[in-house]
């Protein structure tokens, strides 16, 4: 039984686009998976892909620009071919969480065997193969590189490597994805923007988490600082000095690190704060909150800074944002400075 491609579930802009396709064959699974992410080739290895008994189910939802799908059923081979990749394809990273049989991932000359409970990342703009052996229960996430901002390269460096999801931020991300997988068909409305934000933040945390003493590049340190700052973004005292002290470096070193990344720390933090204020002001569910309360939630307590910051970043005042029509107020989040479009 299939309920078609990712389609709006009514109710206007901002609601989740969902798909449910159960008891499908190889061809239908290929079509569904290609609709959710990008053109893919799905085959049942060692069999006649048309006549062999094959059954699978796929549940999927689009949370803003982030796609989440759960695929269950017979073992199969997924291939992203050179022929299917075009220059107009969006820059997309795919994360898989394997919950059943082992899988073999192959991209860019790197191959790994993912066991149950492992993550694997793929770059959708390069060819790859993923063979799910025997049976399949996989959660897949498609994230545009622009949503990850400066973290995108850190995540992309991990392609075709297994990342166990049994401890720390990896375990938290896995639990979050398991919950999404069970409730994909129920997702709708303004909450989707918050779920997408949470998913992206957890993904960044999972792939930038490092034990003390294992940090070996400036990029990894910047990633850790960004994760720390986002976790404490509501603290009005968060500043260059406090963040530098928390990471055992000087304020001057922190400035140098962020100069290399293209955006000063203070500018990046300001943008992230106003992105969240902007989103909440556009969200009808926050209509009962004052502008000051919304801004304070994200660490901005000076009313003069709120109005000036919104005008500079979005060209609208808080009052103008709230005066927009409901469809125009659908939550969204622009990419951070320096991220891919």
Coordinates of C-alpha atoms in Angstrom, one line a residue:
X1 CA 0.0 0.0 0.0
X2 CA 1.4 3.4 -1.0
X3 CA 0.3 6.9 -0.1
X4 CA 2.5 8.5 -2.8
X5 CA 5.4 10.8 -2.9
X6 CA 6.3 13.4 -0.4
X7 CA 3.3 15.6 -0.5
X8 CA 1.8 18.4 1.6
X9 CA -0.6 17.1 4.1
X10 CA -2.9 20.1 3.8
X11 CA -3.1 23.1 6.1
X12 CA -0.8 25.5 4.3
X13 CA 2.9 26.3 4.2
X14 CA 5.3 24.9 6.8
X15 CA 3.5 21.6 7.4
X16 CA 5.4 18.4 7.0
X17 CA 5.4 16.7 3.7
X18 CA 5.0 13.0 4.3
X19 CA 5.1 9.6 2.6
X20 CA 4.0 6.1 3.5
X21 CA 4.6 3.3 1.1
X22 CA 4.3 -0.2 2.6
X23 CA 4.6 -3.7 0.9
X24 CA 6.5 -2.3 -2.1
X25 CA 8.8 -3.9 -4.6
X26 CA 12.3 -2.9 -5.7
X27 CA 11.1 -0.5 -8.3
X28 CA 8.7 1.3 -6.0
X29 CA 11.3 1.5 -3.3
X30 CA 13.8 3.0 -5.7
X31 CA 11.2 5.6 -6.8
X32 CA 10.3 6.5 -3.2
X33 CA 13.9 6.8 -2.0
X34 CA 14.8 8.9 -5.0
X35 CA 11.9 11.2 -4.3
X36 CA 12.9 11.6 -0.7
X37 CA 16.7 12.3 -1.3
X38 CA 18.1 12.2 -4.8
X39 CA 18.0 9.8 -7.8
X40 CA 19.2 6.4 -6.6
X41 CA 19.4 2.9 -8.0
X42 CA 18.0 0.1 -5.8
X43 CA 18.5 -3.6 -6.6
X44 CA 18.2 -6.9 -4.8
X45 CA 21.7 -8.4 -5.2
X46 CA 22.1 -11.9 -6.6
X47 CA 18.4 -12.1 -7.7
X48 CA 16.2 -11.0 -10.5
X49 CA 15.2 -7.6 -9.2
X50 CA 11.8 -7.8 -11.0
X51 CA 10.6 -11.3 -10.2
X52 CA 12.3 -12.0 -6.9
X53 CA 10.1 -11.9 -3.8
X54 CA 11.0 -8.5 -2.3
X55 CA 9.1 -6.4 0.1
X56 CA 9.9 -3.1 1.8
X57 CA 8.2 -0.2 3.5
X58 CA 9.3 3.4 3.7
X59 CA 7.9 6.2 5.9
X60 CA 9.3 9.7 5.3
X61 CA 8.8 13.3 6.2
X62 CA 10.3 16.6 5.1
X63 CA 11.1 18.8 8.1
X64 CA 11.8 22.1 6.3
X65 CA 14.8 21.4 4.1
X66 CA 15.8 18.2 6.1
X67 CA 14.4 14.9 5.0
X68 CA 14.0 11.9 7.3
X69 CA 13.0 8.4 6.2
X70 CA 12.8 4.9 7.8
X71 CA 13.2 1.9 5.4
X72 CA 12.4 -1.6 6.5
X73 CA 12.2 -4.9 4.6
X74 CA 14.4 -7.2 2.5
X75 CA 18.1 -6.7 2.0
X76 CA 19.1 -4.6 -1.0
X77 CA 21.8 -2.5 -2.6
X78 CA 21.5 1.3 -2.9
X79 CA 23.8 3.0 -5.5
X80 CA 24.3 6.6 -6.3
X81 CA 25.8 6.5 -9.7
X82 CA 28.0 9.1 -11.5
X83 CA 25.4 9.2 -14.3
X84 CA 22.7 10.3 -11.9
X85 CA 24.7 13.2 -10.4
X86 CA 24.3 16.6 -12.1
X87 CA 25.8 20.0 -11.6
X88 CA 22.4 21.3 -10.5
X89 CA 21.9 18.8 -7.7
X90 CA 21.7 20.4 -4.2
X91 CA 24.7 19.8 -2.0
X92 CA 23.4 17.1 0.3
X93 CA 24.8 14.9 3.0
X94 CA 23.1 11.6 3.9
X95 CA 23.2 10.1 7.4
X96 CA 22.1 6.5 8.0
X97 CA 21.4 4.8 11.3
X98 CA 21.4 1.0 11.0
X99 CA 19.1 -0.9 13.3
X100 CA 19.1 -4.4 12.0
X101 CA 21.5 -6.5 9.9
X102 CA 25.1 -5.4 9.0
X103 CA 25.6 -3.1 6.0
X104 CA 28.6 -2.4 3.8
X105 CA 29.3 1.2 2.8
X106 CA 31.6 2.3 0.1
X107 CA 32.5 5.8 -1.1
X108 CA 35.6 7.5 -2.4
X109 CA 37.8 4.3 -2.0
X110 CA 36.9 3.9 1.6
X111 CA 34.8 0.9 2.7
X112 CA 33.4 0.0 6.1
X113 CA 31.1 -2.5 7.6
X114 CA 28.3 -1.0 9.8
X115 CA 26.8 -3.1 12.5
X116 CA 23.5 -2.6 14.2
X117 CA 23.6 0.7 16.1
X118 CA 26.1 2.4 13.8
X119 CA 25.9 5.7 11.8
X120 CA 27.3 6.1 8.3
X121 CA 27.6 9.4 6.4
X122 CA 27.5 9.7 2.6
X123 CA 28.1 12.7 0.3
X124 CA 25.2 12.7 -2.1
X125 CA 27.2 14.6 -4.7
X126 CA 29.7 11.7 -5.2
X127 CA 29.0 8.1 -6.1
X128 CA 28.5 5.6 -3.3
X129 CA 27.2 2.1 -2.6
X130 CA 25.4 0.9 0.4
X131 CA 24.5 -2.8 0.7
X132 CA 22.1 -3.8 3.4
X133 CA 22.7 -7.4 4.1
X134 CA 19.8 -9.9 4.6
X135 CA 17.2 -7.6 6.2
X136 CA 16.8 -3.8 6.5
X137 CA 15.8 -1.4 9.2
X138 CA 17.5 1.9 8.4
X139 CA 16.8 5.5 9.4
X140 CA 18.1 7.9 6.8
X141 CA 18.5 11.7 7.0
X142 CA 19.2 14.1 4.1
X143 CA 20.7 17.4 5.2
X144 CA 21.7 20.2 2.9
X145 CA 25.3 21.2 3.6
X146 CA 24.1 24.8 4.0
X147 CA 22.1 23.7 7.1
X148 CA 25.3 22.6 8.7
X149 CA 27.2 25.8 7.9
X150 CA 30.9 25.5 8.8
X151 CA 30.3 22.1 10.3
X152 CA 29.6 20.6 6.9
X153 CA 33.2 19.8 6.0
X154 CA 33.7 18.2 9.4
X155 CA 30.8 15.8 8.8
X156 CA 31.7 15.2 5.2
X157 CA 35.2 14.1 6.2
X158 CA 33.6 11.1 7.8
X159 CA 32.0 9.6 4.7
X160 CA 31.8 5.8 4.6
X161 CA 33.1 5.4 8.1
X162 CA 31.1 3.7 10.8
X163 CA 30.4 5.8 13.9
X164 CA 29.0 3.7 16.8
X165 CA 25.9 5.3 18.4
X166 CA 26.3 3.8 21.9
X167 CA 27.7 6.7 23.9
X168 CA 27.7 10.4 24.4
X169 CA 26.2 12.7 21.7
X170 CA 26.0 9.8 19.3
X171 CA 23.6 7.9 21.6
X172 CA 21.5 11.0 22.1
X173 CA 21.2 11.5 18.3
X174 CA 20.3 7.9 17.8
X175 CA 17.6 8.0 20.4
X176 CA 16.2 11.2 18.8
X177 CA 16.1 9.5 15.3
X178 CA 14.5 6.4 16.7
X179 CA 11.7 8.6 18.1
X180 CA 11.3 10.5 14.8
X181 CA 11.2 7.2 13.0
X182 CA 8.2 6.0 15.1
X183 CA 6.2 9.2 14.6
X184 CA 7.0 10.4 11.1
X185 CA 3.4 10.1 9.9
X186 CA 2.3 12.4 12.8
X187 CA 4.6 15.3 12.2
X188 CA 3.0 18.6 11.0
X189 CA 2.9 22.3 11.7
X190 CA 5.3 24.9 13.1
X191 CA 7.0 22.3 15.3
X192 CA 8.7 20.9 12.3
X193 CA 11.1 23.8 12.2
X194 CA 12.1 23.2 15.8
X195 CA 12.6 19.5 15.2
X196 CA 14.8 20.2 12.2
X197 CA 16.9 22.6 14.3
X198 CA 17.2 20.0 17.0
X199 CA 18.2 17.3 14.6
X200 CA 20.9 19.4 12.9
X201 CA 22.3 20.5 16.3
X202 CA 22.5 16.9 17.5
X203 CA 24.1 15.8 14.3
X204 CA 26.8 18.5 14.7
X205 CA 27.3 17.5 18.3
X206 CA 27.6 13.8 17.4
X207 CA 30.2 14.4 14.7
X208 CA 32.3 17.0 16.5
X209 CA 32.4 15.4 19.9
X210 CA 36.0 14.5 20.8
X211 CA 37.6 13.2 24.0
X212 CA 40.1 15.5 25.7
X213 CA 43.5 15.3 24.2
X214 CA 42.3 14.0 20.8
X215 CA 41.7 17.3 19.2
X216 CA 44.2 17.7 16.4
X217 CA 43.0 20.5 14.1
X218 CA 41.9 24.1 14.4
X219 CA 38.7 23.1 12.5
X220 CA 37.8 20.6 15.2
X221 CA 38.3 23.2 17.9
X222 CA 36.1 25.7 16.1
X223 CA 33.4 23.0 15.8
X224 CA 33.5 22.3 19.5
X225 CA 33.3 26.0 20.3
X226 CA 30.3 26.4 18.1
X227 CA 28.5 23.5 19.7
X228 CA 29.3 24.9 23.2
X229 CA 28.1 28.3 22.2
X230 CA 24.8 27.0 20.8
X231 CA 24.2 24.9 23.9
X232 CA 24.6 28.1 26.0
X233 CA 23.1 30.6 23.6
X234 CA 20.5 31.8 26.1
X235 CA 23.1 33.0 28.5
X236 CA 23.5 36.8 28.1
X237 CA 27.0 36.7 29.6
X238 CA 28.2 34.4 26.8
X239 CA 31.1 36.2 25.1
X240 CA 34.6 35.8 23.6
X241 CA 36.3 35.8 27.0
X242 CA 33.9 33.2 28.7
X243 CA 34.0 30.9 25.7
X244 CA 37.8 31.1 25.4
X245 CA 38.2 30.3 29.1
X246 CA 35.8 27.3 28.8
X247 CA 38.1 25.9 26.1
X248 CA 41.4 26.7 27.8
X249 CA 42.6 29.2 25.2
X250 CA 43.0 33.0 25.2
X251 CA 40.6 35.4 23.7
X252 CA 43.2 36.3 21.1
X253 CA 43.5 32.6 20.1
X254 CA 39.7 32.4 19.7
X255 CA 39.7 35.5 17.5
X256 CA 42.4 34.0 15.3
X257 CA 40.5 30.7 15.0
X258 CA 37.4 32.3 13.8
X259 CA 39.2 34.7 11.4
X260 CA 40.3 31.6 9.6
X261 CA 36.7 30.3 9.4
X262 CA 35.7 33.5 7.6
X263 CA 33.3 35.0 10.3
X264 CA 34.3 36.6 13.6
X265 CA 33.0 34.8 16.7
X266 CA 30.9 37.7 17.8
X267 CA 29.3 38.1 14.4
X268 CA 28.5 34.4 14.2
X269 CA 27.0 34.3 17.7
X270 CA 24.9 37.5 16.9
X271 CA 23.6 35.9 13.7
X272 CA 22.6 32.7 15.5
X273 CA 20.8 34.6 18.2
X274 CA 18.8 36.7 15.8
X275 CA 18.0 33.7 13.6
X276 CA 16.2 32.2 16.6
X277 CA 14.5 35.5 17.6
X278 CA 13.4 35.9 14.0
X279 CA 12.0 32.4 13.8
X280 CA 10.1 32.7 17.1
X281 CA 8.6 36.0 16.1
X282 CA 7.3 34.4 12.9
X283 CA 5.9 31.4 14.8
X284 CA 2.2 31.9 15.7
X285 CA 2.6 29.6 18.7
X286 CA 4.8 32.4 20.3
X287 CA 2.3 35.1 19.6
X288 CA 1.5 35.5 23.3
X289 CA 5.1 36.3 24.2
X290 CA 6.4 39.9 24.2
X291 CA 9.2 40.7 21.9
X292 CA 11.4 41.3 24.9
X293 CA 10.6 37.8 26.3
X294 CA 11.4 36.2 22.9
X295 CA 14.7 38.0 22.7
X296 CA 15.7 37.3 26.3
X297 CA 15.1 33.6 25.6
X298 CA 18.1 33.8 23.3
X299 CA 20.3 35.9 25.4
X300 CA 19.5 39.4 24.0
X301 CA 18.1 41.7 26.8
X302 CA 18.5 45.2 25.3
X303 CA 15.4 46.2 23.3
X304 CA 17.4 48.6 21.2
X305 CA 19.6 45.8 20.1
X306 CA 16.6 43.7 19.1
X307 CA 15.1 46.2 16.7
X308 CA 18.4 47.2 15.2
X309 CA 19.6 43.6 14.8
X310 CA 16.4 42.4 13.1
X311 CA 16.5 45.4 10.7
X312 CA 20.1 44.7 9.8
X313 CA 19.7 41.0 9.3
X314 CA 16.2 40.7 7.9
X315 CA 15.2 44.2 6.8
X316 CA 12.1 44.1 9.1
X317 CA 11.3 45.2 12.6
X318 CA 9.8 42.9 15.2
X319 CA 6.4 44.6 14.8
X320 CA 6.6 44.2 11.0
X321 CA 7.4 40.5 11.3
X322 CA 4.4 39.9 13.5
X323 CA 2.2 41.8 11.1
X324 CA 2.9 39.4 8.3
X325 CA 0.1 37.0 7.2
X326 CA 0.1 33.6 8.8
X327 CA 1.5 31.9 5.7
X328 CA 4.4 34.4 5.6
X329 CA 5.1 33.7 9.2
X330 CA 5.9 30.1 8.7
X331 CA 9.0 29.3 10.7
X332 CA 12.2 29.1 8.8
X333 CA 15.9 29.6 9.4
X334 CA 18.4 31.3 7.1
X335 CA 21.8 29.8 6.8
X336 CA 24.6 31.3 9.0
X337 CA 27.1 33.7 7.5
X338 CA 29.6 32.0 5.2
X339 CA 27.5 28.8 4.7
X340 CA 26.7 27.4 1.4
X341 CA 23.4 28.7 -0.3

